[in-house]
Amino acid sequence: MLDPTNCYQALISRDARFDGCFYTGVITTGIYCRPVCPARKPKAEHCRFFAHPATAEAAGFRPCLKCRPELAPGHPQRPQKGTLAYRAEYYIRTGLITSEQPVSSTGSHRSGPAYCQEDLAKALGVTSRHLRRTFRQHFGVSPHAYTQTQRLLNAKRLLAERSLSITEIAMIAGFGSLRRMNALFKQHYQLTPRQLRSSAAHQVSQNLHFEQTYRPPYDHTALLSFLGARAIPGVEIVHQHQYCRSVSLFHHNQYHQGCLAVDWLPEPHSKVQITLSASLAPVTPQILEALSHLLDLDANPAEINTTLGLLANHNPGLRAPGAFSGFELAVRAILGQQVSVAAARTLAGRIASLGTHCTFHEDQSITFDHQKTTSDQALTYYFPNADQLDECGAQTLIQLGVMPSRAHAIIALAQASKEGLTLHPGSDYDTTTSWLNSLPGIGPWTAQYIAMRALHRPDVWPDNDHGLKKATGLSGAKLKAFMNQYAPWQAYATQHLWSQR
């Protein structure tokens, strides 16, 4: 429950620590804002406070055009990762469940909310009734209402990109038609998408540009150092304040390929700037969500460090990175079994050469910072997908220098992925780790490392990890007892301990 007095104090002080923690609906204007909104602050009696944009919009408020609620960092009190509510929200935010149907000739929506909820419930392995009950308990609205709000906010964000047509935006945001998007914009925002676009000041560009906020402190140097040491040659590049990679995502029965770059803006801006190839426009929601997990942008350091205590004192801005691609991370984890980080990186680069070669056309090219200083790094491959690795077979991997046991484990992983194994934050932990542990060559350490990063579970850590034993001087039951004191943030404790070695 939100305390109106505390919320109003945070609102009038424009305290950035509370950005994304709540939203203020102003009765006199019908608009809801972030606490950091630069607009003149309303009187307390004119304010209503909401935990989520969906509940604000369900109450009849429309988003502010100045502070843009869609850019707020994730709510610190979102359902715990791995819970049913969180997994359902992940599916909605990434658009993995496509629930909008084309509008019929009469203008009616053929399937409506039931379609969304039934498909989402089926993907999560629960009944639609249980899903609705759980979702209302955590978010105060139905899954359909939350989905509708998320699509509207995605469309609102994309409208700032003048390189995209409004029809393209309707499809990318998940609407079944332009007519459907226009109708919902008028109903919720009292504006048409074209009117909203006219207020955007962005210039036309061949690439797509987005900003993502985070809560300080954020040690991006440490995070980039961690990612850089594990960057797959030809697929990822880490240079100074920039992360770059090639991208190949399967969506709507086809692969969308291109590249991206993430730049950290200098302080006091608590933002990253994301640049995508125009060819990646159809998978924008999935990419932004994947980057949020990879870079741990939604973390709340104040809450985490309260639990970690002295362990976090040396670096309160240290983050626990997730993964951009769960399958890619899992292959990398198998390669890293009992070898150095550098050796695993070399092998991963060789495996990357089995993927599709990058040939960036004009609409896919991005100028990266590293191109200004060096020519020995380049994005040359899309990491091979499960089908490609399975087709290559274990013998091909062995010829690249991969040990036979690990080569067979990678092929088994590829086959499991083709059979339905999913490795993303919406996956069920017990099902995923049980499946991973059943594969040859994958033990508890590998399964838990994959869950910690690919599923981005903050309460998971790699049991019996050599680095943790070396950092703490403990092993077995004593190490488990030591890590349990940092629940539910053991993944962050792991990162701190690794950094102190």
C-alpha positions as a Python dict, from the first residue, in 0.01 Angstrom:
ca = {
    (1, 'M'): (0, 0, 0),
    (2, 'L'): (121, 349, -83),
    (3, 'D'): (129, 610, 192),
    (4, 'P'): (-10, 935, 43),
    (5, 'T'): (188, 1158, 278),
    (6, 'N'): (523, 996, 199),
    (7, 'C'): (443, 984, -172),
    (8, 'Y'): (359, 1353, -179),
    (9, 'Q'): (684, 1443, 1),
    (10, 'A'): (880, 1241, -255),
    (11, 'L'): (681, 1411, -532),
    (12, 'I'): (746, 1770, -428),
    (13, 'S'): (1116, 1696, -369),
    (14, 'R'): (1147, 1524, -710),
    (15, 'D'): (1349, 1254, -535),
    (16, 'A'): (1500, 1030, -806),
    (17, 'R'): (1520, 739, -562),
    (18, 'F'): (1144, 701, -594),
    (19, 'D'): (1131, 714, -973),
    (20, 'G'): (927, 414, -1084),
    (21, 'C'): (815, 339, -726),
    (22, 'F'): (482, 513, -774),
    (23, 'Y'): (291, 734, -1016),
    (24, 'T'): (87, 1043, -934),
    (25, 'G'): (-254, 1096, -1092),
    (26, 'V'): (-361, 1461, -1086),
    (27, 'I'): (-739, 1492, -1064),
    (28, 'T'): (-752, 1843, -1212),
    (29, 'T'): (-565, 1749, -1530),
    (30, 'G'): (-641, 1377, -1568),
    (31, 'I'): (-267, 1307, -1616),
    (32, 'Y'): (-36, 1073, -1426),
    (33, 'C'): (335, 1148, -1379),
    (34, 'R'): (661, 1013, -1241),
    (35, 'P'): (794, 1164, -914),
    (36, 'V'): (1074, 1333, -1112),
    (37, 'C'): (837, 1514, -1349),
    (38, 'P'): (959, 1874, -1413),
    (39, 'A'): (603, 2012, -1429),
    (40, 'R'): (467, 2233, -1151),
    (41, 'K'): (359, 2021, -857),
    (42, 'P'): (-13, 1994, -777),
    (43, 'K'): (-175, 2038, -439),
    (44, 'A'): (-187, 1730, -219),
    (45, 'E'): (-565, 1711, -227),
    (46, 'H'): (-555, 1686, -606),
    (47, 'C'): (-325, 1380, -607),
    (48, 'R'): (-391, 1012, -621),
    (49, 'F'): (-105, 763, -607),
    (50, 'F'): (-66, 438, -800),
    (51, 'A'): (193, 160, -792),
    (52, 'H'): (177, 89, -1166),
    (53, 'P'): (86, 273, -1486),
    (54, 'A'): (-183, 12, -1551),
    (55, 'T'): (-371, 99, -1232),
    (56, 'A'): (-339, 472, -1309),
    (57, 'E'): (-483, 421, -1656),
    (58, 'A'): (-756, 193, -1522),
    (59, 'A'): (-857, 484, -1298),
    (60, 'G'): (-891, 708, -1603),
    (61, 'F'): (-558, 894, -1607),
    (62, 'R'): (-339, 936, -1917),
    (63, 'P'): (45, 950, -1921),
    (64, 'C'): (234, 1277, -1898),
    (65, 'L'): (408, 1392, -2217),
    (66, 'K'): (688, 1563, -2021),
    (67, 'C'): (818, 1294, -1787),
    (68, 'R'): (704, 999, -2006),
    (69, 'P'): (612, 725, -1754),
    (70, 'E'): (716, 457, -2005),
    (71, 'L'): (1080, 555, -1941),
    (72, 'A'): (1069, 499, -1564),
    (73, 'P'): (1286, 220, -1421),
    (74, 'G'): (1111, -96, -1312),
    (75, 'H'): (907, -88, -995),
    (76, 'P'): (1124, -205, -700),
    (77, 'Q'): (825, -387, -555),
    (78, 'R'): (750, -583, -872),
    (79, 'P'): (667, -946, -794),
    (80, 'Q'): (975, -1144, -701),
    (81, 'K'): (1148, -1292, -1004),
    (82, 'G'): (1039, -1644, -1068),
    (83, 'T'): (688, -1604, -924),
    (84, 'L'): (383, -1660, -1140),
    (85, 'A'): (297, -1289, -1143),
    (86, 'Y'): (648, -1192, -1252),
    (87, 'R'): (661, -1456, -1525),
    (88, 'A'): (322, -1345, -1654),
    (89, 'E'): (438, -983, -1658),
    (90, 'Y'): (754, -1082, -1846),
    (91, 'Y'): (552, -1251, -2121),
    (92, 'I'): (337, -942, -2156),
    (93, 'R'): (625, -693, -2155),
    (94, 'T'): (817, -883, -2422),
    (95, 'G'): (515, -951, -2641),
    (96, 'L'): (583, -1325, -2635),
    (97, 'I'): (210, -1377, -2605),
    (98, 'T'): (40, -1223, -2907),
    (99, 'S'): (-318, -1172, -2800),
    (100, 'E'): (-453, -902, -3029),
    (101, 'Q'): (-653, -1029, -3325),
    (102, 'P'): (-729, -834, -3645),
    (103, 'V'): (-1040, -619, -3619),
    (104, 'S'): (-1337, -751, -3814),
    (105, 'S'): (-1515, -556, -4085),
    (106, 'T'): (-1766, -435, -3828),
    (107, 'G'): (-1489, -288, -3615),
    (108, 'S'): (-1533, -535, -3328),
    (109, 'H'): (-1247, -720, -3164),
    (110, 'R'): (-1302, -1085, -3251),
    (111, 'S'): (-1157, -1262, -2948),
    (112, 'G'): (-1105, -996, -2683),
    (113, 'P'): (-946, -1039, -2338),
    (114, 'A'): (-1017, -1411, -2312),
    (115, 'Y'): (-773, -1482, -2594),
    (116, 'C'): (-488, -1306, -2415),
    (117, 'Q'): (-557, -1466, -2080),
    (118, 'E'): (-609, -1818, -2211),
    (119, 'D'): (-287, -1815, -2414),
    (120, 'L'): (-90, -1661, -2128),
    (121, 'A'): (-229, -1910, -1877),
    (122, 'K'): (-143, -2198, -2111),
    (123, 'A'): (215, -2075, -2150),
    (124, 'L'): (251, -2054, -1772),
    (125, 'G'): (86, -2390, -1704),
    (126, 'V'): (-200, -2257, -1490),
    (127, 'T'): (-572, -2195, -1532),
    (128, 'S'): (-687, -1857, -1659),
    (129, 'R'): (-888, -1810, -1339),
    (130, 'H'): (-580, -1859, -1122),
    (131, 'L'): (-383, -1624, -1348),
    (132, 'R'): (-646, -1348, -1319),
    (133, 'R'): (-662, -1385, -942),
    (134, 'T'): (-282, -1374, -902),
    (135, 'F'): (-245, -1082, -1141),
    (136, 'R'): (-509, -872, -968),
    (137, 'Q'): (-350, -946, -633),
    (138, 'H'): (-13, -808, -748),
    (139, 'F'): (-107, -539, -1000),
    (140, 'G'): (-465, -444, -919),
    (141, 'V'): (-583, -501, -1278),
    (142, 'S'): (-653, -795, -1507),
    (143, 'P'): (-386, -938, -1738),
    (144, 'H'): (-575, -793, -2034),
    (145, 'A'): (-582, -441, -1885),
    (146, 'Y'): (-210, -462, -1806),
    (147, 'T'): (-136, -587, -2157),
    (148, 'Q'): (-336, -303, -2308),
    (149, 'T'): (-149, -44, -2100),
    (150, 'Q'): (187, -197, -2189),
    (151, 'R'): (108, -186, -2559),
    (152, 'L'): (-7, 174, -2540),
    (153, 'L'): (313, 274, -2358),
    (154, 'N'): (526, 81, -2610),
    (155, 'A'): (349, 258, -2895),
    (156, 'K'): (388, 594, -2723),
    (157, 'R'): (761, 530, -2690),
    (158, 'L'): (794, 424, -3053),
    (159, 'L'): (606, 730, -3178),
    (160, 'A'): (910, 938, -3089),
    (161, 'E'): (1089, 744, -3364),
    (162, 'R'): (994, 926, -3681),
    (163, 'S'): (1170, 664, -3893),
    (164, 'L'): (880, 425, -3825),
    (165, 'S'): (538, 460, -3980),
    (166, 'I'): (238, 462, -3750),
    (167, 'T'): (116, 137, -3906),
    (168, 'E'): (452, -26, -3828),
    (169, 'I'): (429, 97, -3471),
    (170, 'A'): (84, -59, -3430),
    (171, 'M'): (222, -397, -3535),
    (172, 'I'): (541, -372, -3326),
    (173, 'A'): (352, -267, -3012),
    (174, 'G'): (130, -575, -3046),
    (175, 'F'): (-196, -434, -3176),
    (176, 'G'): (-383, -636, -3433),
    (177, 'S'): (-445, -335, -3655),
    (178, 'L'): (-395, 39, -3687),
    (179, 'R'): (-767, 87, -3625),
    (180, 'R'): (-739, -91, -3291),
    (181, 'M'): (-446, 126, -3182),
    (182, 'N'): (-622, 446, -3289),
    (183, 'A'): (-934, 350, -3097),
    (184, 'L'): (-744, 277, -2775),
    (185, 'F'): (-537, 596, -2802),
    (186, 'K'): (-854, 804, -2828),
    (187, 'Q'): (-1017, 611, -2545),
    (188, 'H'): (-722, 631, -2304),
    (189, 'Y'): (-525, 939, -2407),
    (190, 'Q'): (-783, 1158, -2585),
    (191, 'L'): (-526, 1189, -2864),
    (192, 'T'): (-457, 1016, -3191),
    (193, 'P'): (-113, 860, -3248),
    (194, 'R'): (-47, 1123, -3515),
    (195, 'Q'): (-121, 1406, -3270),
    (196, 'L'): (108, 1248, -3013),
    (197, 'R'): (385, 1207, -3270),
    (198, 'S'): (364, 1577, -3363),
    (199, 'S'): (478, 1665, -3010),
    (200, 'A'): (798, 1459, -3043),
    (201, 'A'): (1116, 1654, -3119),
    (202, 'H'): (1327, 1369, -3254),
    (203, 'Q'): (1479, 1393, -3598),
    (204, 'V'): (1455, 1124, -3863),
    (205, 'S'): (1741, 871, -3842),
    (206, 'Q'): (1818, 547, -4020),
    (207, 'N'): (1857, 382, -3677),
    (208, 'L'): (1628, 361, -3374),
    (209, 'H'): (1721, 544, -3055),
    (210, 'F'): (1587, 478, -2706),
    (211, 'E'): (1674, 572, -2350),
    (212, 'Q'): (1645, 349, -2046),
    (213, 'T'): (1672, 480, -1691),
    (214, 'Y'): (1819, 313, -1382),
    (215, 'R'): (1854, 383, -1013),
    (216, 'P'): (2197, 504, -901),
    (217, 'P'): (2452, 413, -791),
    (218, 'Y'): (2553, 207, -1094),
    (219, 'D'): (2910, 90, -1148),
    (220, 'H'): (2896, 47, -1524),
    (221, 'T'): (3276, 14, -1540),
    (222, 'A'): (3264, -304, -1331),
    (223, 'L'): (2973, -441, -1530),
    (224, 'L'): (3143, -373, -1864),
    (225, 'S'): (3462, -529, -1731),
    (226, 'F'): (3268, -844, -1641),
    (227, 'L'): (3095, -856, -1979),
    (228, 'G'): (3412, -765, -2168),
    (229, 'A'): (3608, -1055, -2021),
    (230, 'R'): (3333, -1290, -2145),
    (231, 'A'): (3244, -1115, -2472),
    (232, 'I'): (3217, -1359, -2762),
    (233, 'P'): (3453, -1253, -3044),
    (234, 'G'): (3260, -1157, -3355),
    (235, 'V'): (2931, -1134, -3162),
    (236, 'E'): (2997, -886, -2879),
    (237, 'I'): (3226, -587, -2835),
    (238, 'V'): (3289, -398, -2513),
    (239, 'H'): (3478, -71, -2545),
    (240, 'Q'): (3514, 196, -2275),
    (241, 'H'): (3155, 310, -2204),
    (242, 'Q'): (2984, 109, -2477),
    (243, 'Y'): (2845, -241, -2525),
    (244, 'C'): (2778, -362, -2882),
    (245, 'R'): (2652, -686, -3027),
    (246, 'S'): (2495, -854, -3327),
    (247, 'V'): (2133, -960, -3282),
    (248, 'S'): (1929, -1238, -3442),
    (249, 'L'): (1585, -1289, -3286),
    (250, 'F'): (1312, -1525, -3403),
    (251, 'H'): (968, -1363, -3392),
    (252, 'H'): (650, -1423, -3592),
    (253, 'N'): (806, -1712, -3785),
    (254, 'Q'): (1112, -1524, -3907),
    (255, 'Y'): (1454, -1407, -3790),
    (256, 'H'): (1513, -1036, -3743),
    (257, 'Q'): (1882, -950, -3766),
    (258, 'G'): (2092, -641, -3704),
    (259, 'C'): (2313, -489, -3438),
    (260, 'L'): (2284, -267, -3133),
    (261, 'A'): (2495, -37, -2919),
    (262, 'V'): (2443, 75, -2558),
    (263, 'D'): (2613, 391, -2429),
    (264, 'W'): (2620, 514, -2070),
    (265, 'L'): (2540, 882, -2047),
    (266, 'P'): (2764, 1086, -1812),
    (267, 'E'): (2639, 1176, -1467),
    (268, 'P'): (2412, 1320, -1341),
    (269, 'H'): (2207, 1138, -1607),
    (270, 'S'): (2096, 799, -1477),
    (271, 'K'): (2034, 668, -1827),
    (272, 'V'): (2170, 447, -2099),
    (273, 'Q'): (2124, 533, -2464),
    (274, 'I'): (2032, 240, -2688),
    (275, 'T'): (2078, 240, -3064),
    (276, 'L'): (1924, -35, -3278),
    (277, 'S'): (1947, -114, -3645),
    (278, 'A'): (1624, -17, -3819),
    (279, 'S'): (1590, -383, -3925),
    (280, 'L'): (1533, -474, -3556),
    (281, 'A'): (1223, -255, -3521),
    (282, 'P'): (977, -550, -3514),
    (283, 'V'): (1150, -697, -3206),
    (284, 'T'): (1208, -371, -3017),
    (285, 'P'): (1011, -473, -2701),
    (286, 'Q'): (1204, -801, -2672),
    (287, 'I'): (1540, -629, -2720),
    (288, 'L'): (1473, -355, -2464),
    (289, 'E'): (1359, -612, -2207),
    (290, 'A'): (1662, -835, -2279),
    (291, 'L'): (1899, -540, -2234),
    (292, 'S'): (1728, -446, -1910),
    (293, 'H'): (1810, -793, -1775),
    (294, 'L'): (2160, -811, -1922),
    (295, 'L'): (2255, -474, -1772),
    (296, 'D'): (2041, -516, -1457),
    (297, 'L'): (1877, -178, -1512),
    (298, 'D'): (1575, -242, -1289),
    (299, 'A'): (1774, -318, -972),
    (300, 'N'): (1709, -117, -656),
    (301, 'P'): (2056, -79, -493),
    (302, 'A'): (1917, 70, -171),
    (303, 'E'): (1705, -237, -99),
    (304, 'I'): (1973, -486, -209),
    (305, 'N'): (2255, -324, -14),
    (306, 'T'): (2047, -315, 304),
    (307, 'T'): (2055, -695, 300),
    (308, 'L'): (2416, -728, 181),
    (309, 'G'): (2542, -491, 451),
    (310, 'L'): (2921, -466, 479),
    (311, 'L'): (2969, -687, 174),
    (312, 'A'): (2838, -408, -50),
    (313, 'N'): (3023, -121, 116),
    (314, 'H'): (3322, -130, -117),
    (315, 'N'): (3101, -96, -426),
    (316, 'P'): (2733, -17, -365),
    (317, 'G'): (2673, 24, -739),
    (318, 'L'): (2777, -327, -840),
    (319, 'R'): (2512, -507, -1047),
    (320, 'A'): (2430, -871, -1119),
    (321, 'P'): (2427, -903, -1499),
    (322, 'G'): (2171, -1123, -1668),
    (323, 'A'): (2186, -1246, -2026),
    (324, 'F'): (2077, -1107, -2361),
    (325, 'S'): (2026, -1458, -2500),
    (326, 'G'): (1965, -1746, -2262),
    (327, 'F'): (2071, -2009, -2515),
    (328, 'E'): (2393, -1824, -2596),
    (329, 'L'): (2469, -1785, -2224),
    (330, 'A'): (2405, -2156, -2163),
    (331, 'V'): (2650, -2257, -2437),
    (332, 'R'): (2904, -2018, -2290),
    (333, 'A'): (2847, -2168, -1941),
    (334, 'I'): (2913, -2520, -2066),
    (335, 'L'): (3234, -2406, -2233),
    (336, 'G'): (3342, -2243, -1907),
    (337, 'Q'): (3333, -2563, -1704),
    (338, 'Q'): (3673, -2604, -1538),
    (339, 'V'): (3860, -2378, -1782),
    (340, 'S'): (3966, -2016, -1760),
    (341, 'V'): (3739, -1730, -1865),
    (342, 'A'): (3978, -1646, -2150),
    (343, 'A'): (3985, -2005, -2279),
    (344, 'A'): (3605, -2028, -2276),
    (345, 'R'): (3586, -1696, -2462),
    (346, 'T'): (3817, -1827, -2735),
    (347, 'L'): (3609, -2143, -2779),
    (348, 'A'): (3288, -1939, -2787),
    (349, 'G'): (3436, -1729, -3068),
    (350, 'R'): (3508, -2043, -3269),
    (351, 'I'): (3152, -2167, -3218),
    (352, 'A'): (3022, -1824, -3324),
    (353, 'S'): (3185, -1879, -3662),
    (354, 'L'): (2931, -2157, -3720),
    (355, 'G'): (2654, -1898, -3722),
    (356, 'T'): (2532, -1676, -4004),
    (357, 'H'): (2782, -1420, -4127),
    (358, 'C'): (2687, -1057, -4061),
    (359, 'T'): (2636, -849, -4372),
    (360, 'F'): (2501, -518, -4250),
    (361, 'H'): (2310, -321, -4509),
    (362, 'E'): (2272, 55, -4489),
    (363, 'D'): (1962, 29, -4271),
    (364, 'Q'): (2143, -202, -4025),
    (365, 'S'): (2474, -18, -3979),
    (366, 'I'): (2572, 157, -3657),
    (367, 'T'): (2892, 350, -3596),
    (368, 'F'): (3054, 208, -3281),
    (369, 'D'): (3305, 390, -3062),
    (370, 'H'): (3565, 116, -3110),
    (371, 'Q'): (3577, 187, -3483),
    (372, 'K'): (3737, 521, -3407),
    (373, 'T'): (4034, 365, -3230),
    (374, 'T'): (4089, 9, -3348),
    (375, 'S'): (4014, -220, -3638),
    (376, 'D'): (4088, -556, -3476),
    (377, 'Q'): (3733, -595, -3343),
    (378, 'A'): (3421, -630, -3552),
    (379, 'L'): (3073, -779, -3543),
    (380, 'T'): (3109, -1059, -3796),
    (381, 'Y'): (2865, -1332, -3691),
    (382, 'Y'): (2522, -1392, -3544),
    (383, 'F'): (2561, -1654, -3272),
    (384, 'P'): (2430, -1988, -3406),
    (385, 'N'): (2083, -2088, -3296),
    (386, 'A'): (1981, -2431, -3169),
    (387, 'D'): (1892, -2559, -3516),
    (388, 'Q'): (2230, -2459, -3659),
    (389, 'L'): (2431, -2616, -3375),
    (390, 'D'): (2228, -2936, -3384),
    (391, 'E'): (2285, -2962, -3758),
    (392, 'C'): (2661, -2914, -3712),
    (393, 'G'): (2681, -3197, -3460),
    (394, 'A'): (2925, -3272, -3181),
    (395, 'Q'): (3206, -3376, -3414),
    (396, 'T'): (3225, -3027, -3566),
    (397, 'L'): (3256, -2874, -3219),
    (398, 'I'): (3530, -3122, -3128),
    (399, 'Q'): (3723, -3020, -3438),
    (400, 'L'): (3705, -2659, -3313),
    (401, 'G'): (3883, -2764, -2992),
    (402, 'V'): (3583, -2828, -2765),
    (403, 'M'): (3627, -3127, -2536),
    (404, 'P'): (3406, -3424, -2642),
    (405, 'S'): (3200, -3424, -2321),
    (406, 'R'): (3122, -3053, -2356),
    (407, 'A'): (3055, -3082, -2728),
    (408, 'H'): (2794, -3350, -2662),
    (409, 'A'): (2647, -3138, -2379),
    (410, 'I'): (2607, -2840, -2616),
    (411, 'I'): (2433, -3054, -2878),
    (412, 'A'): (2204, -3199, -2608),
    (413, 'L'): (2123, -2842, -2501),
    (414, 'A'): (2044, -2747, -2862),
    (415, 'Q'): (1813, -3046, -2900),
    (416, 'A'): (1638, -2965, -2571),
    (417, 'S'): (1586, -2605, -2689),
    (418, 'K'): (1425, -2734, -3007),
    (419, 'E'): (1198, -2953, -2793),
    (420, 'G'): (1076, -2660, -2580),
    (421, 'L'): (1340, -2574, -2319),
    (422, 'T'): (1324, -2198, -2265),
    (423, 'L'): (1595, -1994, -2098),
    (424, 'H'): (1462, -1648, -2015),
    (425, 'P'): (1327, -1467, -1703),
    (426, 'G'): (977, -1595, -1778),
    (427, 'S'): (1085, -1960, -1748),
    (428, 'D'): (994, -2169, -1446),
    (429, 'Y'): (1300, -2231, -1229),
    (430, 'D'): (1220, -2586, -1115),
    (431, 'T'): (1123, -2706, -1462),
    (432, 'T'): (1423, -2544, -1626),
    (433, 'T'): (1689, -2661, -1379),
    (434, 'S'): (1542, -3013, -1372),
    (435, 'W'): (1562, -3029, -1752),
    (436, 'L'): (1915, -2889, -1754),
    (437, 'N'): (2034, -3134, -1489),
    (438, 'S'): (1896, -3423, -1694),
    (439, 'L'): (2118, -3334, -1990),
    (440, 'P'): (2458, -3506, -2021),
    (441, 'G'): (2749, -3289, -1915),
    (442, 'I'): (2539, -3038, -1719),
    (443, 'G'): (2556, -3055, -1341),
    (444, 'P'): (2421, -2841, -1055),
    (445, 'W'): (2687, -2567, -1092),
    (446, 'T'): (2613, -2513, -1461),
    (447, 'A'): (2234, -2530, -1414),
    (448, 'Q'): (2243, -2277, -1129),
    (449, 'Y'): (2478, -2042, -1313),
    (450, 'I'): (2243, -2049, -1611),
    (451, 'A'): (1944, -1983, -1382),
    (452, 'M'): (2126, -1698, -1210),
    (453, 'R'): (2199, -1520, -1537),
    (454, 'A'): (1966, -1645, -1813),
    (455, 'L'): (1661, -1656, -1584),
    (456, 'H'): (1809, -1357, -1396),
    (457, 'R'): (1715, -1499, -1059),
    (458, 'P'): (1858, -1284, -775),
    (459, 'D'): (1807, -1564, -520),
    (460, 'V'): (2023, -1821, -704),
    (461, 'W'): (2399, -1873, -687),
    (462, 'P'): (2627, -2145, -833),
    (463, 'D'): (2667, -2403, -558),
    (464, 'N'): (3020, -2522, -485),
    (465, 'D'): (3167, -2246, -705),
    (466, 'H'): (3547, -2234, -693),
    (467, 'G'): (3555, -1854, -692),
    (468, 'L'): (3317, -1834, -396),
    (469, 'K'): (3512, -2094, -202),
    (470, 'K'): (3833, -1905, -268),
    (471, 'A'): (3681, -1569, -169),
    (472, 'T'): (3524, -1696, 154),
    (473, 'G'): (3755, -1980, 253),
    (474, 'L'): (3443, -2191, 302),
    (475, 'S'): (3293, -2493, 130),
    (476, 'G'): (2999, -2731, 153),
    (477, 'A'): (2742, -2664, 423),
    (478, 'K'): (2940, -2370, 564),
    (479, 'L'): (2939, -2192, 228),
    (480, 'K'): (2563, -2249, 194),
    (481, 'A'): (2501, -2109, 543),
    (482, 'F'): (2720, -1809, 460),
    (483, 'M'): (2530, -1738, 137),
    (484, 'N'): (2189, -1787, 299),
    (485, 'Q'): (2239, -1475, 511),
    (486, 'Y'): (2216, -1270, 189),
    (487, 'A'): (1881, -1411, 76),
    (488, 'P'): (1705, -1317, -145),
    (489, 'W'): (2001, -1139, -308),
    (490, 'Q'): (2259, -1420, -328),
    (491, 'A'): (2331, -1343, -695),
    (492, 'Y'): (2446, -994, -593),
    (493, 'A'): (2649, -1137, -306),
    (494, 'T'): (2811, -1372, -559),
    (495, 'Q'): (2906, -1079, -780),
    (496, 'H'): (3057, -889, -487),
    (497, 'L'): (3258, -1193, -374),
    (498, 'W'): (3385, -1260, -726),
    (499, 'S'): (3495, -898, -759),
    (500, 'Q'): (3691, -915, -432),
    (501, 'R'): (3906, -1213, -529),
}
